[in-house]
PDB file of C-alpha atoms in Angstrom:
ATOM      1  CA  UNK A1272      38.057   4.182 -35.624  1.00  0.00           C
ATOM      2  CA  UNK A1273      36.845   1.522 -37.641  1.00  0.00           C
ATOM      3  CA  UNK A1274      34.142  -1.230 -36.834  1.00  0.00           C
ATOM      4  CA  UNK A1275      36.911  -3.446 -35.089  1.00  0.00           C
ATOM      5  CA  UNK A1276      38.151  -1.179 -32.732  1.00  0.00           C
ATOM      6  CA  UNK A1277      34.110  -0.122 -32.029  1.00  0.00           C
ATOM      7  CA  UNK A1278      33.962  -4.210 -31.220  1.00  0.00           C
ATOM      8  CA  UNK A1279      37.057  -4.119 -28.781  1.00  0.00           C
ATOM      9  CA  UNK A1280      36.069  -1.423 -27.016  1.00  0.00           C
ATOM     10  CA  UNK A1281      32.566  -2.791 -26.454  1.00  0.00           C
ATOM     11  CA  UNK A1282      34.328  -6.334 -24.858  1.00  0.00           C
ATOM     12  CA  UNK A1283      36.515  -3.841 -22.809  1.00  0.00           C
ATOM     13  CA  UNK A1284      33.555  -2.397 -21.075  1.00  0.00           C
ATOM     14  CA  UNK A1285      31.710  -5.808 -20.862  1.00  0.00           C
ATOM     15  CA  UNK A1286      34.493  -8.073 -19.606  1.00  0.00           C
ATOM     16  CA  UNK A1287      37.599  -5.771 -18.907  1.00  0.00           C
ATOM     17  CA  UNK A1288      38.972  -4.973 -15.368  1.00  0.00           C
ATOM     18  CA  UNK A1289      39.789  -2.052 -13.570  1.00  0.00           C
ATOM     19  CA  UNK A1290      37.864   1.242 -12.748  1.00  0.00           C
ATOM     20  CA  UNK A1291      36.894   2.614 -16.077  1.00  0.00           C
ATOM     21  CA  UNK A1292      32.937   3.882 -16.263  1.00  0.00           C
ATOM     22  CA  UNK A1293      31.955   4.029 -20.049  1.00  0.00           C
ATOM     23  CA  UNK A1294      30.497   7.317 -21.011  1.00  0.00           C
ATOM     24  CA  UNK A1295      26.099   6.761 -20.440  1.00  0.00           C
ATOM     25  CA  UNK A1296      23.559   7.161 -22.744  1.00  0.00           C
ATOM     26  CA  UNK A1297      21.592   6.495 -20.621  1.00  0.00           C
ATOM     27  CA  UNK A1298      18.916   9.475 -21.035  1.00  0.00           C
ATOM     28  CA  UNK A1299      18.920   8.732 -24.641  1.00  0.00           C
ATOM     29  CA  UNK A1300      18.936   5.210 -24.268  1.00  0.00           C
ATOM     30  CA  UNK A1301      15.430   4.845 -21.907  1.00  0.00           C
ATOM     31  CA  UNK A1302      13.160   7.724 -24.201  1.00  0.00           C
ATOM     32  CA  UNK A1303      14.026   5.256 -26.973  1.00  0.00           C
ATOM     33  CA  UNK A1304      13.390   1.997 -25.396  1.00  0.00           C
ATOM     34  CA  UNK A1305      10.055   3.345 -23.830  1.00  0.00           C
ATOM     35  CA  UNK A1306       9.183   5.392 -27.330  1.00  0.00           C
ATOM     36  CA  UNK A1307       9.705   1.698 -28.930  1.00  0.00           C
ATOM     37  CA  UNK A1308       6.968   0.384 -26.827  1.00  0.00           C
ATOM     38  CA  UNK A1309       4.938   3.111 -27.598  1.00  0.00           C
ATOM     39  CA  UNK A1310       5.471   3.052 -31.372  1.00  0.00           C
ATOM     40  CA  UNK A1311       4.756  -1.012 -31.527  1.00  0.00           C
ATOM     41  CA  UNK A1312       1.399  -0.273 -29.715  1.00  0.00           C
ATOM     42  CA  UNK A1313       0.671   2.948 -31.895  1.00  0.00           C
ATOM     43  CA  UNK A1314       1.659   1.014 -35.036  1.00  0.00           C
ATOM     44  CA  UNK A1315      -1.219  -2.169 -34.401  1.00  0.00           C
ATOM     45  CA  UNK A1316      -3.462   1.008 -33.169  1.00  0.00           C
ATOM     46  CA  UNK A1317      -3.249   2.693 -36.847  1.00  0.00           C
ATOM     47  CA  UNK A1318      -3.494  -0.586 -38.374  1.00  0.00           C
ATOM     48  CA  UNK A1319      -6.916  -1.466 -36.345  1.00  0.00           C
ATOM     49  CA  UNK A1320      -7.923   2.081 -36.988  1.00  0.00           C
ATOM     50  CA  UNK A1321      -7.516   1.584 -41.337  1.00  0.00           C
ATOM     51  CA  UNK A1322      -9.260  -1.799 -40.989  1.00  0.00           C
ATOM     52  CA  UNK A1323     -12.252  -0.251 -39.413  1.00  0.00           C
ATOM     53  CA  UNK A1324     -12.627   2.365 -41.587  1.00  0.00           C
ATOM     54  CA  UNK A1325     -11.861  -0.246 -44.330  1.00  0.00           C
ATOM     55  CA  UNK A1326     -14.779  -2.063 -42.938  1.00  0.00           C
ATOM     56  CA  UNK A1327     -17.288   0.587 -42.574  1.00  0.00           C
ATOM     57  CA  UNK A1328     -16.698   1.527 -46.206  1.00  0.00           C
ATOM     58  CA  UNK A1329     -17.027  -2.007 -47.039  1.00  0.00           C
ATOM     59  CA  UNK A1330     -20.312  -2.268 -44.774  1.00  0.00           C
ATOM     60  CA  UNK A1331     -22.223   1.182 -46.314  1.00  0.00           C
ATOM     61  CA  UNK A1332     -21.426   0.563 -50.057  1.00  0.00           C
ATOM     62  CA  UNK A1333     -22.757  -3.166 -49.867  1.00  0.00           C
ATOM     63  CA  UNK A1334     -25.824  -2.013 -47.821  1.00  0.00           C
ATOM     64  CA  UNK A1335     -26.178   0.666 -50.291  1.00  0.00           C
ATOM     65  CA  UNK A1336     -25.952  -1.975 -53.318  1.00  0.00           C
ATOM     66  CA  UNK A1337     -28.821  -4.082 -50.957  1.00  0.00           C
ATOM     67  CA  UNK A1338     -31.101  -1.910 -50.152  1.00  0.00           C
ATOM     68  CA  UNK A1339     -31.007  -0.157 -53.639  1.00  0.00           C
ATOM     69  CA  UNK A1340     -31.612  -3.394 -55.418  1.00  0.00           C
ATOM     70  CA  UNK A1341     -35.300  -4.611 -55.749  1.00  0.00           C
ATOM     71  CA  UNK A1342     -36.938  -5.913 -52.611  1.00  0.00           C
ATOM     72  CA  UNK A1343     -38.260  -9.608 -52.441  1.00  0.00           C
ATOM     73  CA  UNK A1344     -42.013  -9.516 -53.609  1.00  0.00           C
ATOM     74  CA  UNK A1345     -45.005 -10.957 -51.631  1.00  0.00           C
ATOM     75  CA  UNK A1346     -46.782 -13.117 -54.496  1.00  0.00           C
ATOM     76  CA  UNK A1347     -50.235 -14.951 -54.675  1.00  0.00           C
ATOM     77  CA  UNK A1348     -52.522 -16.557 -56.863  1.00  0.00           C
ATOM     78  CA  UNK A1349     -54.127 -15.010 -59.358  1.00  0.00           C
ATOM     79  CA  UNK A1350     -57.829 -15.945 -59.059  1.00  0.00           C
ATOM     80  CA  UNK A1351     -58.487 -15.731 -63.080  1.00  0.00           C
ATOM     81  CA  UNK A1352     -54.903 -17.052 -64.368  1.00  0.00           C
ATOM     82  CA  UNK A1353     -54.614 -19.029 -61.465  1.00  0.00           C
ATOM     83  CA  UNK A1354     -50.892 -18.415 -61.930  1.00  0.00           C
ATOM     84  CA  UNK A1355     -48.566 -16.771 -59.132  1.00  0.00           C
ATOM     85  CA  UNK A1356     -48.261 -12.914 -59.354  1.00  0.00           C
ATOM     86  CA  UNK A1357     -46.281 -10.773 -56.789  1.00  0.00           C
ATOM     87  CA  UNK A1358     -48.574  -7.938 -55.156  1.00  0.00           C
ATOM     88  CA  UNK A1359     -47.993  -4.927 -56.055  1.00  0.00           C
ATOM     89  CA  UNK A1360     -46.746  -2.015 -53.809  1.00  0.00           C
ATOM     90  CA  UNK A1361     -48.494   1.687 -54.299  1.00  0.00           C
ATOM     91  CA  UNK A1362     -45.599   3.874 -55.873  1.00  0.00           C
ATOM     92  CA  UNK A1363     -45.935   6.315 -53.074  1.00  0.00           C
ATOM     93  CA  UNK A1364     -44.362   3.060 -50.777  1.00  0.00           C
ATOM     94  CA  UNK A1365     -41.782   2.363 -53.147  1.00  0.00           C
ATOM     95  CA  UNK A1366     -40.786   5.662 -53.592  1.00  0.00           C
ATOM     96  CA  UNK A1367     -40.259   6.038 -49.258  1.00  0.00           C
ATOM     97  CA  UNK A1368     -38.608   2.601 -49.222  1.00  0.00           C
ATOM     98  CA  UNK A1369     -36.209   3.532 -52.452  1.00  0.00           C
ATOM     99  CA  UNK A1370     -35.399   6.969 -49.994  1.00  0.00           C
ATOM    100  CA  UNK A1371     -34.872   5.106 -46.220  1.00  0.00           C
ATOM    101  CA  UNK A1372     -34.128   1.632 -47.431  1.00  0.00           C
ATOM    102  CA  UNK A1373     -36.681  -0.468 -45.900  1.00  0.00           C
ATOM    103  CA  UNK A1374     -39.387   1.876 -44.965  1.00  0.00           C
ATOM    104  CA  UNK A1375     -40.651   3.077 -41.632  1.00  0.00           C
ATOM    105  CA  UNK A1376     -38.515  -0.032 -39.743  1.00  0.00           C
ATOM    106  CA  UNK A1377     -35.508   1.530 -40.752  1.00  0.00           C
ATOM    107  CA  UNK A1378     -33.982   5.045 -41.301  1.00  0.00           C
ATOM    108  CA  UNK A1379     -31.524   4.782 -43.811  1.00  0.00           C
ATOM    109  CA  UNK A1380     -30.320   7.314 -46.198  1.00  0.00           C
ATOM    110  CA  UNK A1381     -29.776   4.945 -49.393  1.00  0.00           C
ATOM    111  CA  UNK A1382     -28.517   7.307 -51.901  1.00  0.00           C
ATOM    112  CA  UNK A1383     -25.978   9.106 -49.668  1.00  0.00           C
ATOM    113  CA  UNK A1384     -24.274   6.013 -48.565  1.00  0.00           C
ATOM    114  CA  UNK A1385     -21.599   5.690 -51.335  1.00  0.00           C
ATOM    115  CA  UNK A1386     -20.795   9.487 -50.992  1.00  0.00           C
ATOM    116  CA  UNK A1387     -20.568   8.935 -47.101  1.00  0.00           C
ATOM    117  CA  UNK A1388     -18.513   5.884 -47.634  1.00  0.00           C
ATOM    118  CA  UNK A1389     -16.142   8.380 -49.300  1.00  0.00           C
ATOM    119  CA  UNK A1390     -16.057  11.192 -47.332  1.00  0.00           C
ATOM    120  CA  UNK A1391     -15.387   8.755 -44.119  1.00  0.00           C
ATOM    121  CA  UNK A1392     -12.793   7.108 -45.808  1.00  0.00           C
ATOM    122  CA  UNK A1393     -10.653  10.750 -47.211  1.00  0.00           C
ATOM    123  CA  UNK A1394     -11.508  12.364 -43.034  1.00  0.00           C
ATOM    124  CA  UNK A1395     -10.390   9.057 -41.194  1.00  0.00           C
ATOM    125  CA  UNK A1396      -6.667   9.475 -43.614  1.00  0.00           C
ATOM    126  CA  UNK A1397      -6.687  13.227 -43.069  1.00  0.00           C
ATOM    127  CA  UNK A1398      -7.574  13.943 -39.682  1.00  0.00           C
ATOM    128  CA  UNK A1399      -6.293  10.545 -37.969  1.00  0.00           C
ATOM    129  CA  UNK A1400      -3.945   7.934 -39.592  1.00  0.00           C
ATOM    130  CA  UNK A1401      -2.059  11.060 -41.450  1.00  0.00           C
ATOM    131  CA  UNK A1402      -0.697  12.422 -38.729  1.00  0.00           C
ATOM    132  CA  UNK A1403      -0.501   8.709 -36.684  1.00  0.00           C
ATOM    133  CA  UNK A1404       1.640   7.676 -39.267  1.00  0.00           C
ATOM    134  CA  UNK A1405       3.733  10.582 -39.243  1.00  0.00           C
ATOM    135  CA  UNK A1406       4.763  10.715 -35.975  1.00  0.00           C
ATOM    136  CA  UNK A1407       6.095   6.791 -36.483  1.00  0.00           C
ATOM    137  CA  UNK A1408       8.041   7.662 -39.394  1.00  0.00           C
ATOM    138  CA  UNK A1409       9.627  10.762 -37.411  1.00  0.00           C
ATOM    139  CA  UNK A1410      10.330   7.823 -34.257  1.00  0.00           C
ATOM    140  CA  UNK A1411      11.539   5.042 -36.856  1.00  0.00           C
ATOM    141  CA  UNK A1412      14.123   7.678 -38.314  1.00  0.00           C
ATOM    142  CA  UNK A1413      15.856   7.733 -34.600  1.00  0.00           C
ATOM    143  CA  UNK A1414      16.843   4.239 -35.119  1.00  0.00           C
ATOM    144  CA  UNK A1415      20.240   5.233 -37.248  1.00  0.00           C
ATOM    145  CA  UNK A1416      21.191   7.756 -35.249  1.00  0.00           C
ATOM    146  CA  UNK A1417      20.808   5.980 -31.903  1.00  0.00           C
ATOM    147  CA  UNK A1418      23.341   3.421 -33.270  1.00  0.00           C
ATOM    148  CA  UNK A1419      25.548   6.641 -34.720  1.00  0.00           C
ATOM    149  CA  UNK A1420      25.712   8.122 -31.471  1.00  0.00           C
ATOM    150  CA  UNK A1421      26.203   4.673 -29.956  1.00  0.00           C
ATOM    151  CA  UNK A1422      29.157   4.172 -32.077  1.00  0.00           C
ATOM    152  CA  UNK A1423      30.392   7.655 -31.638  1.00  0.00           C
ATOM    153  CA  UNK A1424      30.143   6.770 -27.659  1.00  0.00           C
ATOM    154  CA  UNK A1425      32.533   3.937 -28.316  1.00  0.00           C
ATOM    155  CA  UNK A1426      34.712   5.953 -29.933  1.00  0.00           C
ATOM    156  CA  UNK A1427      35.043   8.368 -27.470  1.00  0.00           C
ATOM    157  CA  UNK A1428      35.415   6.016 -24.961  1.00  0.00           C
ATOM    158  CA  UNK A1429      38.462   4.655 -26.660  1.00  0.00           C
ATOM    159  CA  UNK A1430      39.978   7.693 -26.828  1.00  0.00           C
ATOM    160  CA  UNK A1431      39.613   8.108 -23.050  1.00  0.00           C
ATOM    161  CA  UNK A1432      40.772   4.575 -22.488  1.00  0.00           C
ATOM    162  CA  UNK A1433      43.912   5.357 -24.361  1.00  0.00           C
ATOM    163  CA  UNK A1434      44.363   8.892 -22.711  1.00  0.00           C
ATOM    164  CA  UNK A1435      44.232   7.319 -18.950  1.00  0.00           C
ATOM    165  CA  UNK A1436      47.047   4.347 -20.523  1.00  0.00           C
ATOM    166  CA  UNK A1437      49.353   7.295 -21.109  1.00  0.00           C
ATOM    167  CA  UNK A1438      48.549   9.026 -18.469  1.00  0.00           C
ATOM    168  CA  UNK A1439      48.890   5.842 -15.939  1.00  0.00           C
ATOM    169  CA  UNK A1440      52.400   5.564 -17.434  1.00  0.00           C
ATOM    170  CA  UNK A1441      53.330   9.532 -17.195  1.00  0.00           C
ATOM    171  CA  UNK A1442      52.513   9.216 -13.573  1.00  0.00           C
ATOM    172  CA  UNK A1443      54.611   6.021 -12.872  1.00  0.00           C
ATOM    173  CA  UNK A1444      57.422   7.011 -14.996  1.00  0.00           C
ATOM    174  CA  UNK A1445      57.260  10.744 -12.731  1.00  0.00           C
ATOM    175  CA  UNK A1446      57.565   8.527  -9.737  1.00  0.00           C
ATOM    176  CA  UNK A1447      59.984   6.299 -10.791  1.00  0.00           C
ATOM    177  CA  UNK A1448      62.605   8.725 -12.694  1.00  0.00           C
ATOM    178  CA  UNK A1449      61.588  12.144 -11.304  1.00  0.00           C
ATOM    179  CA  UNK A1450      61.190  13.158 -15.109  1.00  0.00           C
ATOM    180  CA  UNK A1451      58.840  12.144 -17.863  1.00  0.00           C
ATOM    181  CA  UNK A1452      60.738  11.175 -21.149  1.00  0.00           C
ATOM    182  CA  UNK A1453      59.465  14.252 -24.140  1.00  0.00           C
ATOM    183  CA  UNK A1454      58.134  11.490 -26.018  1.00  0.00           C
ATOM    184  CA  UNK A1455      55.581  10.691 -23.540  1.00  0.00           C
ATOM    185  CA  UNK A1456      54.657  14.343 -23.343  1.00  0.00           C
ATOM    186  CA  UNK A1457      54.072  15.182 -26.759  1.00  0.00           C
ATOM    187  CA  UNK A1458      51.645  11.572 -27.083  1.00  0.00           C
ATOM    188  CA  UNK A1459      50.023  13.053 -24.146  1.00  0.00           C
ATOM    189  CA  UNK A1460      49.108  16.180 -25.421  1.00  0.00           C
ATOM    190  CA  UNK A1461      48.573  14.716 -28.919  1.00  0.00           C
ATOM    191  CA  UNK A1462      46.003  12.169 -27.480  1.00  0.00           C
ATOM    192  CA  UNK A1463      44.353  15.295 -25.053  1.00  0.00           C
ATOM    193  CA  UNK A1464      44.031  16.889 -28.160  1.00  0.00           C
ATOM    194  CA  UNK A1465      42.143  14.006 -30.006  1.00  0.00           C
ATOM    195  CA  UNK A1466      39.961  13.545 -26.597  1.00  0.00           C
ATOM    196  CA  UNK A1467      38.901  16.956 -26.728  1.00  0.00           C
ATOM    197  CA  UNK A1468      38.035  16.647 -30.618  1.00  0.00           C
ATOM    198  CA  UNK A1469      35.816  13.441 -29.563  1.00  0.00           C
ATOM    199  CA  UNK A1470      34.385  14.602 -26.479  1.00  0.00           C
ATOM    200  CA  UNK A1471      33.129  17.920 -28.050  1.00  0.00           C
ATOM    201  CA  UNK A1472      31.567  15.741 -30.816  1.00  0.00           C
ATOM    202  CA  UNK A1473      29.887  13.147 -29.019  1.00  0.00           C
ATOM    203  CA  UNK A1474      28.406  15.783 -26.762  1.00  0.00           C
ATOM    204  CA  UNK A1475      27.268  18.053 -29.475  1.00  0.00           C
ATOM    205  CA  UNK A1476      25.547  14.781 -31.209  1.00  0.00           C
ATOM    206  CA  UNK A1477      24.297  12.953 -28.021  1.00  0.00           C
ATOM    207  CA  UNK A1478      22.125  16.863 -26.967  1.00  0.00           C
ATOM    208  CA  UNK A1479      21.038  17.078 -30.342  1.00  0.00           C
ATOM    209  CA  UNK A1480      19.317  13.798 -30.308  1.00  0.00           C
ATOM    210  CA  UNK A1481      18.014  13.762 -27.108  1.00  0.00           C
ATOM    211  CA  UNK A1482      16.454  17.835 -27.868  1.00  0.00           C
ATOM    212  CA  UNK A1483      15.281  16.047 -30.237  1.00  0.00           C
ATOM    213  CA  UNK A1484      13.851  12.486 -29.258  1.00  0.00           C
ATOM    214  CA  UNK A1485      12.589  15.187 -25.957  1.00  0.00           C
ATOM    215  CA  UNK A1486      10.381  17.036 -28.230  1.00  0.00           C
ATOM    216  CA  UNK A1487       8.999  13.923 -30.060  1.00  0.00           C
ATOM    217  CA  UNK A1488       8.072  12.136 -27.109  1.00  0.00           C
ATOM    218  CA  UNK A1489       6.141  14.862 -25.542  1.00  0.00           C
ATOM    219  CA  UNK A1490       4.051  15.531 -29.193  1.00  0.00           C
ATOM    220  CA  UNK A1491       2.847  12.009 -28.483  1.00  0.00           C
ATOM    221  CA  UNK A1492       0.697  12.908 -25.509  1.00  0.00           C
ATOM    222  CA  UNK A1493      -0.973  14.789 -28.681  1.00  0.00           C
ATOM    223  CA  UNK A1494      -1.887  11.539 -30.206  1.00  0.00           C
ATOM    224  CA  UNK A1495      -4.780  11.486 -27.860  1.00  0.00           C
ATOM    225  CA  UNK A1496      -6.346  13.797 -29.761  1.00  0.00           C
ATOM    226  CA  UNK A1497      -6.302  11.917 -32.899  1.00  0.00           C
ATOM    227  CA  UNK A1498      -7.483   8.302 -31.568  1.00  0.00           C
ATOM    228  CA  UNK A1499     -10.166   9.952 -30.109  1.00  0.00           C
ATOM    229  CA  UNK A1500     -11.037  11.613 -33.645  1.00  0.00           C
ATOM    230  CA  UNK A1501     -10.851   8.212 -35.084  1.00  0.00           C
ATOM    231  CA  UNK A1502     -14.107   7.282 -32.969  1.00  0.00           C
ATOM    232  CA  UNK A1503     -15.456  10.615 -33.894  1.00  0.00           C
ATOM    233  CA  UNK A1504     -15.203   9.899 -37.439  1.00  0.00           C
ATOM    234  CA  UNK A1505     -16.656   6.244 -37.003  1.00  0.00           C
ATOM    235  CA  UNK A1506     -19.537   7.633 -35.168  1.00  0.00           C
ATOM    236  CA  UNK A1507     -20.128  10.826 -37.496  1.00  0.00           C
ATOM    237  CA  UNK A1508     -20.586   8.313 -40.514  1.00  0.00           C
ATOM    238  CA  UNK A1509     -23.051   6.472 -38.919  1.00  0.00           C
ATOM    239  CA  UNK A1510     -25.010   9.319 -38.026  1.00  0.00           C
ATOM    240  CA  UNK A1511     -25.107  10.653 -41.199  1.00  0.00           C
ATOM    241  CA  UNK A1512     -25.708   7.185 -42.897  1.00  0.00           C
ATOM    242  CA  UNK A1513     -29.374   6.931 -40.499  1.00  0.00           C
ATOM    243  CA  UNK A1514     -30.343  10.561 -39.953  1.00  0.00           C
TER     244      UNK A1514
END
């Protein structure tokens, strides 16, 4: 069945009369909707998550360009040159202000910043936005097959449609003649044939997504895990950067 007869069908079931109940997806049909949500929300999650870490990188390599840089000098007047000198600091004091960054105020390990910067950056992609990211490509693959098994649905449903035409007529031509002409038989058992074909398919398709979508949606409640790291990382790079 091509796209056309997909279309007709689909305006049957909208608009059509009589008692015909199109085949559900539903099942299917709500894991996805929900696991849409879900995946929107996860999505701007991993995106927040990669600009934080972006930003933490950002934050230790410039305060490790800062505070490794010379620090403003207190200067005054020389009483022989009368010109402005800066004082000068013992080396012991430069050397502990070179090592923490700004002395005894501040506990900050200068030198390991750009190395922490790193390592933050390669754990945060491993251990959080890896396997984040992962999980929406898996979800954003279900899109084609939801409208494959939509479309395979429609089929099917055609197929029954037709079926119940023939049989309608079967029944009234039984009732009206006492017989049913051979020609109506043999489309009957034809189009039973073709049903069976469909239904058999569709079935096979619609379990095999949902085992599927089933199993992807309950890895998800593992995503916990993984946010949670993302703090863990944040918070392990600080500590290291002021131990």
């Amino acid at each position: 069945m091509g796209m056309f007869g997909r279309f007709r069908e689909k305006v049957s079931e909208v608009g059509g009369p009589g008692h015909f109940k199109p085949t559900s997806n539903d099942r299917v049909n709500l894991m996805y909707k929900e696991g849409c949500e879900f995946a929107r929300r996860l999505d701007k999650c991993a995106r927040q998550i990669k600009a934080v870490e972006s930003a933490t990188s950002a934050m230790l390599l410039t305060t490790e360009d800062t505070l490794s840089r010379p620090m403003p000098h207190v200067y005054q007047i020389d009483s022989e040159t009368n010109q402005a000198k800066p004082v000068v600091v013992p080396e012991a004091i430069q050397e502990s202000v070179a090592a923490v960054g700004t002395g005894s105020l501040h506990d900050v390990r200068v030198k390991e910043l750009r190395i922490i910067a790193h390592q933050q950056g390669q754990k945060m992609q491993a251990t959080v936005l890896t396997p984040l990211n992962q999980w929406l490509t898996v979800f954003r693959s279900f899109s084609s097959r939801i409208k494959a098994l939509e479309n395979q649905r429609l089929e099917f449903d055609a197929e029954r449609r037709a079926f119940n035409k023939l049989e309608l007529k079967r029944i009234r031509q039984q009732q009206a003649q006492d017989k049913v002409e051979p020609d109506l038989v043999a489309k009957l058992e034809a189009k039973d044939a073709s049903l069976s074909a469909k239904r058999n398919e569709y079935q096979a398709y619609e379990t095999e997504i949902f085992e599927s979508l089933a199993s992807l949606v309950k890895d998800a409640a593992s995503l916990r895990v993984y946010l949670a790291a993302a703090m863990r990382v944040e918070a392990e790079a600080f500590t290291r950067a002021t131990a």
